[in-house]
Each structure stands twice: as structure tokens, then as C-alpha cells.
Short mmCIF file of C-alpha atoms and ligand atoms in Angstrom, two decimals:
data_model
loop_
_atom_site.label_atom_id
_atom_site.label_comp_id
_atom_site.label_asym_id
_atom_site.label_seq_id
_atom_site.Cartn_x
_atom_site.Cartn_y
_atom_site.Cartn_z
CA MET A 1 222.63 302.65 193.24
CA SER A 2 223.97 304.02 196.53
CA SER A 3 224.85 307.70 196.47
CA THR A 4 227.53 307.45 199.15
CA TRP A 5 230.78 309.27 198.45
CA HIS A 6 233.65 307.01 199.50
CA ILE A 7 236.80 309.09 199.96
CA LEU A 8 240.06 307.19 199.52
CA GLY A 9 242.77 309.12 201.41
CA ALA A 10 241.87 311.53 204.22
CA GLY A 11 244.78 313.88 203.53
CA SER A 12 244.56 317.52 202.47
CA LEU A 13 242.28 317.44 199.42
CA GLY A 14 240.39 314.31 200.49
CA SER A 15 239.46 315.90 203.83
CA LEU A 16 238.53 319.20 202.14
CA TRP A 17 236.13 317.40 199.80
CA ALA A 18 234.79 315.09 202.54
CA CYS A 19 233.98 317.97 204.91
CA ARG A 20 232.21 320.06 202.29
CA LEU A 21 230.16 317.09 201.04
CA ALA A 22 229.24 316.14 204.61
CA ARG A 23 228.27 319.74 205.40
CA ALA A 24 225.86 319.64 202.44
CA GLY A 25 224.21 316.54 203.87
CA LYS A 26 225.71 314.06 201.42
CA ALA A 27 226.52 310.55 202.63
CA VAL A 28 230.32 310.30 202.98
CA ARG A 29 232.63 307.50 204.19
CA LEU A 30 236.40 307.76 204.59
CA ILE A 31 238.62 304.86 203.57
CA LEU A 32 241.79 304.97 205.64
CA ARG A 33 245.12 303.30 204.99
CA ASP A 34 245.09 300.64 207.74
CA GLU A 35 243.67 299.58 211.11
CA GLN A 36 246.12 301.80 212.98
CA ARG A 37 245.00 304.93 211.07
CA LEU A 38 241.38 303.91 211.63
CA ALA A 39 241.95 303.54 215.39
CA ASP A 40 243.70 306.97 215.45
CA TYR A 41 240.78 308.57 213.64
CA GLN A 42 238.20 306.89 215.83
CA ALA A 43 239.96 308.22 218.92
CA THR A 44 239.28 311.72 217.56
CA GLY A 45 236.02 310.89 215.82
CA THR A 46 235.82 313.96 213.59
CA LEU A 47 237.52 315.70 210.70
CA THR A 48 238.08 319.41 211.26
CA LEU A 49 237.93 321.92 208.41
CA VAL A 50 239.62 325.25 209.13
CA GLU A 51 238.49 328.19 207.00
CA GLY A 52 240.06 331.47 208.13
CA GLU A 53 239.21 331.73 211.84
CA GLN A 54 236.35 329.25 211.62
CA ARG A 55 236.70 325.59 212.63
CA SER A 56 233.99 323.10 211.74
CA HIS A 57 233.92 319.49 212.89
CA TYR A 58 232.38 316.62 210.93
CA ALA A 59 231.78 313.15 212.37
CA ILE A 60 232.30 311.26 209.12
CA PRO A 61 232.24 307.45 209.36
CA ALA A 62 235.44 305.67 208.38
CA GLU A 63 236.65 302.19 207.49
CA THR A 64 239.63 300.52 205.84
CA ALA A 65 239.72 298.85 202.41
CA ARG A 66 238.65 295.66 204.21
CA GLY A 67 235.30 297.19 205.15
CA ALA A 68 232.15 295.54 203.85
CA GLY A 69 229.82 296.57 201.08
CA PRO A 70 230.09 297.66 197.48
CA ILE A 71 231.50 301.02 196.40
CA HIS A 72 229.70 302.88 193.64
CA ARG A 73 231.37 306.29 193.83
CA LEU A 74 234.96 306.79 194.91
CA LEU A 75 236.97 309.99 195.22
CA VAL A 76 240.62 308.98 194.91
CA ALA A 77 242.51 311.59 196.94
CA CYS A 78 245.93 309.93 197.38
CA LYS A 79 249.17 311.19 195.90
CA ALA A 80 249.73 310.11 192.29
CA TYR A 81 252.21 307.35 193.26
CA ASP A 82 249.78 305.86 195.83
CA ALA A 83 246.62 305.99 193.71
CA ALA A 84 246.84 302.72 191.74
CA PRO A 85 247.98 300.50 194.65
CA ALA A 86 245.27 302.03 196.84
CA VAL A 87 242.56 301.39 194.23
CA ALA A 88 243.88 297.85 193.64
CA ARG A 89 243.14 297.01 197.28
CA LEU A 90 239.56 298.22 196.81
CA ALA A 91 238.98 296.58 193.42
CA PRO A 92 236.96 293.64 194.83
CA ARG A 93 234.49 296.12 196.35
CA LEU A 94 233.96 298.26 193.23
CA SER A 95 230.52 297.69 191.72
CA ALA A 96 230.07 297.17 187.98
CA GLY A 97 229.95 300.69 186.54
CA ALA A 98 231.47 302.28 189.65
CA GLU A 99 232.58 305.87 189.17
CA LEU A 100 236.04 306.99 190.29
CA VAL A 101 237.02 310.66 190.50
CA LEU A 102 240.79 311.00 190.25
CA LEU A 103 242.18 314.12 191.93
CA GLN A 104 245.86 313.42 191.19
CA ASN A 105 248.10 316.10 189.78
CA GLY A 106 250.08 315.29 186.64
CA LEU A 107 249.43 312.46 184.20
CA GLY A 108 250.06 308.74 184.13
CA SER A 109 248.47 307.78 187.44
CA GLN A 110 245.01 307.93 185.83
CA ASP A 111 245.96 305.15 183.40
CA GLU A 112 247.53 303.13 186.21
CA VAL A 113 244.27 303.39 188.18
CA ALA A 114 242.17 302.44 185.14
CA GLU A 115 244.23 299.24 184.79
CA GLN A 116 243.31 298.29 188.35
CA ALA A 117 239.61 299.03 187.82
CA PRO A 118 238.85 298.07 184.21
CA HIS A 119 235.06 298.05 184.69
CA ALA A 120 234.86 301.43 186.40
CA ARG A 121 234.35 304.83 184.86
CA CYS A 122 237.40 307.02 185.54
CA ILE A 123 236.70 310.73 185.78
CA PHE A 124 239.81 312.91 185.68
CA ALA A 125 240.03 316.09 187.75
CA SER A 126 242.36 319.07 187.73
CA SER A 127 242.23 321.21 190.85
CA THR A 128 243.66 324.60 191.69
CA GLU A 129 242.20 324.60 195.20
CA GLY A 130 244.75 324.64 198.01
CA ALA A 131 244.63 322.75 201.30
CA PHE A 132 247.13 321.45 203.81
CA ARG A 133 247.02 319.42 206.99
CA GLU A 134 247.60 321.48 210.13
CA SER A 135 247.63 318.25 212.13
CA ASP A 136 246.15 314.80 211.85
CA TRP A 137 242.46 314.98 210.94
CA GLN A 138 242.56 318.77 210.65
CA VAL A 139 242.83 320.45 207.26
CA ARG A 140 243.13 324.12 206.40
CA PHE A 141 241.42 325.41 203.26
CA ALA A 142 244.33 327.61 202.20
CA GLY A 143 243.51 328.75 198.69
CA GLN A 144 240.30 329.32 196.81
CA GLY A 145 240.50 327.75 193.38
CA PHE A 146 238.54 325.70 190.91
CA ASN A 147 238.04 322.11 189.80
CA TRP A 148 237.67 320.89 186.24
CA LEU A 149 236.33 317.36 185.77
CA GLY A 150 235.97 315.30 182.62
CA ASP A 151 236.09 311.83 181.14
CA PRO A 152 238.18 311.38 177.98
CA ALA A 153 236.11 308.26 177.19
CA ASN A 154 232.60 309.64 177.72
CA PRO A 155 231.39 313.24 177.26
CA ALA A 156 228.30 312.90 179.50
CA PRO A 157 228.59 314.38 182.99
CA PRO A 158 227.79 311.92 185.80
CA PRO A 159 224.31 312.15 187.37
CA TRP A 160 225.76 313.36 190.71
CA PHE A 161 227.59 316.35 189.23
CA ASP A 162 225.19 318.82 190.91
CA ASP A 163 226.25 317.41 194.33
CA LEU A 164 229.42 319.45 193.90
CA GLN A 165 227.63 322.76 193.47
CA GLU A 166 225.33 321.92 196.39
CA ALA A 167 228.44 321.27 198.50
CA GLY A 168 230.06 324.58 197.48
CA ILE A 169 232.79 322.79 195.52
CA PRO A 170 233.42 324.98 192.49
CA ALA A 171 233.53 322.71 189.47
CA GLU A 172 232.93 322.58 185.76
CA TRP A 173 232.48 319.57 183.49
CA ARG A 174 234.99 319.78 180.61
CA LEU A 175 235.25 317.82 177.38
CA ASP A 176 238.90 318.89 177.08
CA ILE A 177 240.07 317.61 180.47
CA LEU A 178 243.24 316.08 178.99
CA SER A 179 244.22 319.42 177.54
CA ARG A 180 243.76 321.03 180.99
CA LEU A 181 245.83 318.34 182.68
CA TRP A 182 248.58 318.70 180.07
CA ARG A 183 248.64 322.48 180.44
CA LYS A 184 248.92 322.18 184.23
CA LEU A 185 251.62 319.54 183.82
CA ALA A 186 253.57 321.85 181.52
CA LEU A 187 253.27 324.75 184.00
CA ASN A 188 254.43 322.47 186.81
CA CYS A 189 257.39 321.20 184.71
CA ALA A 190 258.50 324.74 183.85
CA ILE A 191 258.24 326.04 187.42
CA ASN A 192 258.37 323.42 190.16
CA PRO A 193 261.72 321.64 189.52
CA LEU A 194 263.54 324.97 189.14
CA THR A 195 262.21 326.20 192.48
CA VAL A 196 263.77 323.11 194.09
CA LEU A 197 267.08 323.50 192.23
CA HIS A 198 267.36 327.24 192.89
CA ASP A 199 265.90 326.88 196.39
CA CYS A 200 263.43 329.72 195.87
CA GLN A 201 259.83 330.87 195.90
CA ASN A 202 258.10 330.91 192.51
CA GLY A 203 258.99 334.60 192.17
CA GLY A 204 262.68 333.73 192.47
CA LEU A 205 262.46 332.33 188.94
CA LEU A 206 262.19 335.90 187.62
CA GLY A 207 265.97 335.85 188.03
CA HIS A 208 266.20 332.73 185.80
CA LEU A 209 263.85 333.60 182.93
CA PRO A 210 266.15 332.40 180.08
CA GLU A 211 266.15 328.93 181.71
CA VAL A 212 262.36 329.02 182.14
CA ASP A 213 261.85 330.15 178.54
CA ALA A 214 264.07 327.37 177.16
CA LEU A 215 261.96 324.80 179.03
CA CYS A 216 258.74 326.39 177.74
CA ALA A 217 260.03 326.15 174.16
CA GLU A 218 260.63 322.39 174.52
CA LEU A 219 257.33 321.83 176.37
CA THR A 220 255.53 323.64 173.54
CA VAL A 221 257.09 321.30 170.97
CA LEU A 222 256.12 318.30 173.08
CA LEU A 223 252.49 319.41 173.51
CA GLN A 224 252.14 320.08 169.79
CA ARG A 225 253.67 316.69 168.89
CA CYS A 226 251.58 314.66 171.34
CA GLY A 227 248.25 315.98 170.10
CA GLN A 228 247.68 318.78 172.61
CA PRO A 229 248.13 321.97 170.53
CA GLY A 230 245.56 323.84 172.67
CA ALA A 231 247.64 323.20 175.78
CA ALA A 232 250.68 324.59 173.96
CA GLU A 233 249.19 327.98 173.11
CA ASN A 234 251.01 330.92 174.72
CA LEU A 235 252.63 328.60 177.26
CA GLN A 236 255.62 330.86 177.84
CA GLU A 237 253.41 333.91 178.58
CA ASP A 238 251.20 331.84 180.88
CA VAL A 239 254.17 330.47 182.81
CA GLN A 240 255.44 334.02 183.38
CA ARG A 241 251.94 335.11 184.43
CA VAL A 242 251.77 332.24 186.99
CA ILE A 243 255.27 333.04 188.29
CA LEU A 244 254.21 336.65 188.90
CA ALA A 245 250.78 335.75 190.31
CA THR A 246 252.30 333.21 192.74
CA ALA A 247 255.61 335.02 193.31
CA ALA A 248 255.42 334.75 197.10
CA ASN A 249 254.39 331.06 197.11
CA TYR A 250 256.53 327.98 197.33
CA SER A 251 255.66 325.42 194.63
CA SER A 252 254.06 322.15 195.71
CA MET A 253 257.23 320.26 194.77
CA TYR A 254 259.37 322.64 196.80
CA GLN A 255 257.09 322.04 199.80
CA ASP A 256 257.20 318.27 199.34
CA VAL A 257 261.00 318.29 199.22
CA ARG A 258 261.31 320.68 202.18
CA GLN A 259 259.05 318.44 204.25
CA ARG A 260 261.05 315.40 203.13
CA ARG A 261 258.03 313.89 201.37
CA ARG A 262 258.26 311.97 198.13
CA SER A 263 257.58 314.25 195.15
CA GLU A 264 255.30 313.52 192.18
CA ILE A 265 258.19 313.95 189.67
CA HIS A 266 257.37 310.63 187.96
CA TYR A 267 253.92 311.97 186.96
CA LEU A 268 255.16 315.45 185.93
CA LEU A 269 258.61 315.70 184.33
CA GLY A 270 258.84 311.89 184.14
CA HIS A 271 255.56 311.67 182.20
CA ALA A 272 256.64 314.48 179.85
CA LEU A 273 259.89 312.67 179.03
CA ARG A 274 258.25 309.25 178.62
CA THR A 275 255.75 310.82 176.19
CA ALA A 276 258.56 312.58 174.30
CA ALA A 277 260.42 309.27 173.96
CA ARG A 278 257.29 307.58 172.55
CA HIS A 279 257.13 310.30 169.90
CA GLY A 280 260.84 310.04 169.10
CA LEU A 281 261.46 313.56 170.42
CA VAL A 282 264.77 314.56 171.99
CA LEU A 283 264.33 317.40 174.52
CA PRO A 284 267.78 318.17 175.95
CA GLN A 285 266.75 320.96 178.35
CA LEU A 286 264.00 318.87 179.95
CA GLU A 287 266.24 315.80 180.13
CA HIS A 288 269.00 317.83 181.79
CA LEU A 289 266.45 319.33 184.22
CA HIS A 290 265.20 315.83 185.07
CA GLN A 291 268.73 314.57 185.72
CA ARG A 292 269.57 317.56 187.93
CA LEU A 293 266.36 317.09 189.90
CA VAL A 294 266.91 313.35 190.37
CA ASP A 295 270.49 314.05 191.55
CA ASN A 296 269.21 316.73 193.93
CA LEU A 297 266.51 314.43 195.39
CA THR A 298 268.94 311.53 195.69
CA ALA A 299 271.47 313.72 197.52
CA ARG A 300 268.71 314.58 200.01
CA GLY A 301 267.88 310.89 200.48
CA LEU A 302 264.52 311.27 198.72
CA PRO A 303 263.20 308.98 195.94
CA GLY A 304 264.11 310.16 192.42
CA THR A 305 260.90 308.68 190.97
P1 NAD B 401 248.06 314.20 201.08
O1 NAD B 401 249.39 313.52 201.21
O2 NAD B 401 247.72 315.32 201.99
O3 NAD B 401 246.90 313.11 201.21
C1 NAD B 401 246.97 311.84 200.63
C2 NAD B 401 246.35 310.87 201.63
O4 NAD B 401 246.22 309.60 201.02
C3 NAD B 401 247.22 310.67 202.90
O5 NAD B 401 246.40 310.89 204.04
C4 NAD B 401 247.63 309.20 202.81
O6 NAD B 401 247.75 308.57 204.08
C5 NAD B 401 246.46 308.63 202.03
N1 NAD B 401 246.71 307.33 201.43
C6 NAD B 401 247.79 306.90 200.72
N2 NAD B 401 247.64 305.61 200.39
C7 NAD B 401 246.45 305.21 200.89
C8 NAD B 401 245.73 303.97 200.89
N3 NAD B 401 246.23 302.87 200.32
N4 NAD B 401 244.53 303.91 201.50
C9 NAD B 401 244.01 305.00 202.12
N5 NAD B 401 244.63 306.21 202.16
C10 NAD B 401 245.84 306.30 201.55
O7 NAD B 401 247.96 314.65 199.54
P2 NAD B 401 247.12 315.87 198.94
O8 NAD B 401 247.88 317.13 199.13
O9 NAD B 401 245.70 315.80 199.39
O10 NAD B 401 247.22 315.53 197.38
C11 NAD B 401 246.45 314.54 196.74
C12 NAD B 401 246.57 314.79 195.23
O11 NAD B 401 245.94 316.04 194.94
C13 NAD B 401 248.03 314.93 194.76
O12 NAD B 401 248.17 314.34 193.49
C14 NAD B 401 248.24 316.42 194.70
O13 NAD B 401 249.24 316.82 193.74
C15 NAD B 401 246.86 316.89 194.26
N6 NAD B 401 246.58 318.28 194.62
C16 NAD B 401 246.71 318.70 195.93
C17 NAD B 401 246.43 320.02 196.26
C18 NAD B 401 246.53 320.52 197.69
O14 NAD B 401 246.37 321.72 197.92
N7 NAD B 401 246.80 319.70 198.65
C19 NAD B 401 246.00 320.91 195.26
C20 NAD B 401 245.86 320.46 193.95
C21 NAD B 401 246.16 319.14 193.63
O1 KPL B 402 250.53 324.30 190.60
C1 KPL B 402 251.53 324.82 191.06
C2 KPL B 402 252.30 324.04 192.06
O2 KPL B 402 253.02 324.61 192.86
O3 KPL B 402 252.18 322.80 192.01
C3 KPL B 402 251.94 326.17 190.56
C4 KPL B 402 251.61 327.23 191.57
C5 KPL B 402 251.19 326.48 189.28
C6 KPL B 402 253.39 326.21 190.24
O4 KPL B 402 253.71 325.30 189.24
#
């Protein structure tokens, strides 16, 4: 089986992973959105990774979904709302037993992707690394972090897992990946929407702690009810710890909204509320937060889903 890493989405995280894998000598191919993006990339010919003052250039081959040849290993590095449609376009090229690594934040997109690729193995990832695009085809590695990977359907790590260490991508294989993704989702639900509504850095929420605590209380009930008691433990303390540790940062949702990009609300707060509804739970604080956020996004002319 080919050991090529196909990278779907050459945005911030996709480029960060592609450059590090290429630097370690792994075979990497980018899959770009359309012929226009491919022509743009080919005019430049390289991806640039910026780390501090250092700039490294990698001539990684690229194609579109219409390229030829089977795909055995695919890193899905699109936003959560783009992941399933992007994988659907590639479905005819996925080999039997193909492995997909899903980098999306939040929950819900992983199941949407699995529906489009029923014969593939879907490996879920939760990342705290930070990267952003300085310009087209140039990504800055902005925050050291970590990656947890796991497969809720199969405890065995994939045979290529050591590629990550060889590429300097910090990663651990976890049997409790769903718990990690739920915990991150809960942190994001307690922090990110409020930073948009109060127009503040994460640290600005120290002035709104009763509101944060009320959300944490409902998120704790939800996590316990939906079979994720581990993700519920000490949530309120952890949220306050993250607010303090990231006080000077703007949340990812704040940045999306500021840059007039669609947010991933559907896979964060939206997923929390859909799960609550399935369990017959009424969570008034979270529902009110969701409504305020949708109103806020709509008033800015941004999608509320
Ligand atoms: P991004 O917007 O920078 O990159 C996504 C890329 O996917 C874009 O280049 C877009 O053109 C491309 N894309 C969309 N549809 C496509 C298609 N059909 N075919 C090919 N390419 C397609 O997003 P990002 O910041 O890298 O985030 C990706 C995911 O990782 C998100 O769910 C995000 O929440 C999560 N995440 C990001 C960071 C970070 O620091 N950037 C950190 C942790 C988690
Ligand atoms: O993950 C985050 C984000 O901004 O998306 C933190 C920093 C934890 C805030 O929720």
C-alpha cells in the first residue's frame, strides 16, 4: 500500500502538517480545491513554513480531486463545514481500507465524513497546535501544542503512527479520543461565543465569570448525560485555567468573525444542543447563548450555522 500522505486542504493546519512531513522525507501530495487554486500554487511552486525568523520552502506536488490514482492515507485539513463535501468529491479515489485523519475542531463533522467514506477508517484528531496563513501558500507556526489521535471504532494505532514523531509532529494515540474532543468542545462552548458577544480577548471573560460558570454547569450536566463523565470532571476550574492561560489571546471564533469568515458554531454549540435534544435535556443558558450568537452573526451578515 502506498505510503503517500495526501493532504486535503492546504490552509493553516494542512500546510503545517504537509511541510513537516515533507521535511522528514515523507511522500506528500496536496489536494487543492479547484484548477484555479492549483494554477495559483503552481505559479509559486512551494509551500513556505515560517517558524520564528526562519522560513523554509517545500516543493510539494499538488493536484485537485480530479487527479489520478488511488488514495490510501488522507489528512483532512478543511474546516468542519467543508470536510464532508470535500471528502465526497474524493470518495471514488479512496482505496478499500483507506485511512482518513480528521483534524476538524468540534464534533459532528467526523460522522458526516464517515458517511461519505463508509469503507475507510476514520481517525479523529484533537489539536492544540496553532498556525495561521500569512499569505497564500505561506503558513506561520504560531503556537506549540499537541495532537491526540484515536479511533473510537478500533483501538490499534495505524502502522504509520511513527511517521508523526519522525516529522516532529507531537502526537499521542488515545483510546479516549471522544472524551478529549468533548472536553475541547465544552471549553470552546464556554469561552468562544462569549468572546464574540462581549467583543473581548479570552481574558476579558474574567469580568463575566458568573455567565461562564452558568454555562459550565449546563455543559457538565450534558457531558454526564451523554456518556462523557470524564470530560465533565472539573470543567469549571479548567475553563477558568484556560481563560487565565490564554488571557491575551483572541479565541478562534473571535478571529473567524473578525476576519468575516464562517465560524464552526454548528460543530461546537450546535452539536452540544443537538446532543442535549437527543437526550431530552433542556439547557436554557446554552440555548440563549446560541440564539444570541446566531443573532450576532446574522447582524454581521455571516452564516448562523
Ligand atoms: P483553513 O481555513 O486555514 O484551511 C482550510 C483549507 O481547506 C483552506 O485552504 C480551504 O481552501 C481548503 N478547502 C476547503 N474545501 C476544500 C476542498 N473541497 N478541497 C480542497 N481544499 C479545500 O483552516 P485551518 O485553520 O487549517 O483549520 C482546519 C481545522 O483545524 C478546523 O476545524 C480548525 O478548527 C482546526 N484547528 C485549526 C487550528 C489552527 O491553528 N489553524 C488549530 C486547531 C484546530
Ligand atoms: O481552543 C480555543 C479556541 O480559541 O478555539 C481556546 C483557546 C481553548 C479557547 O476556547
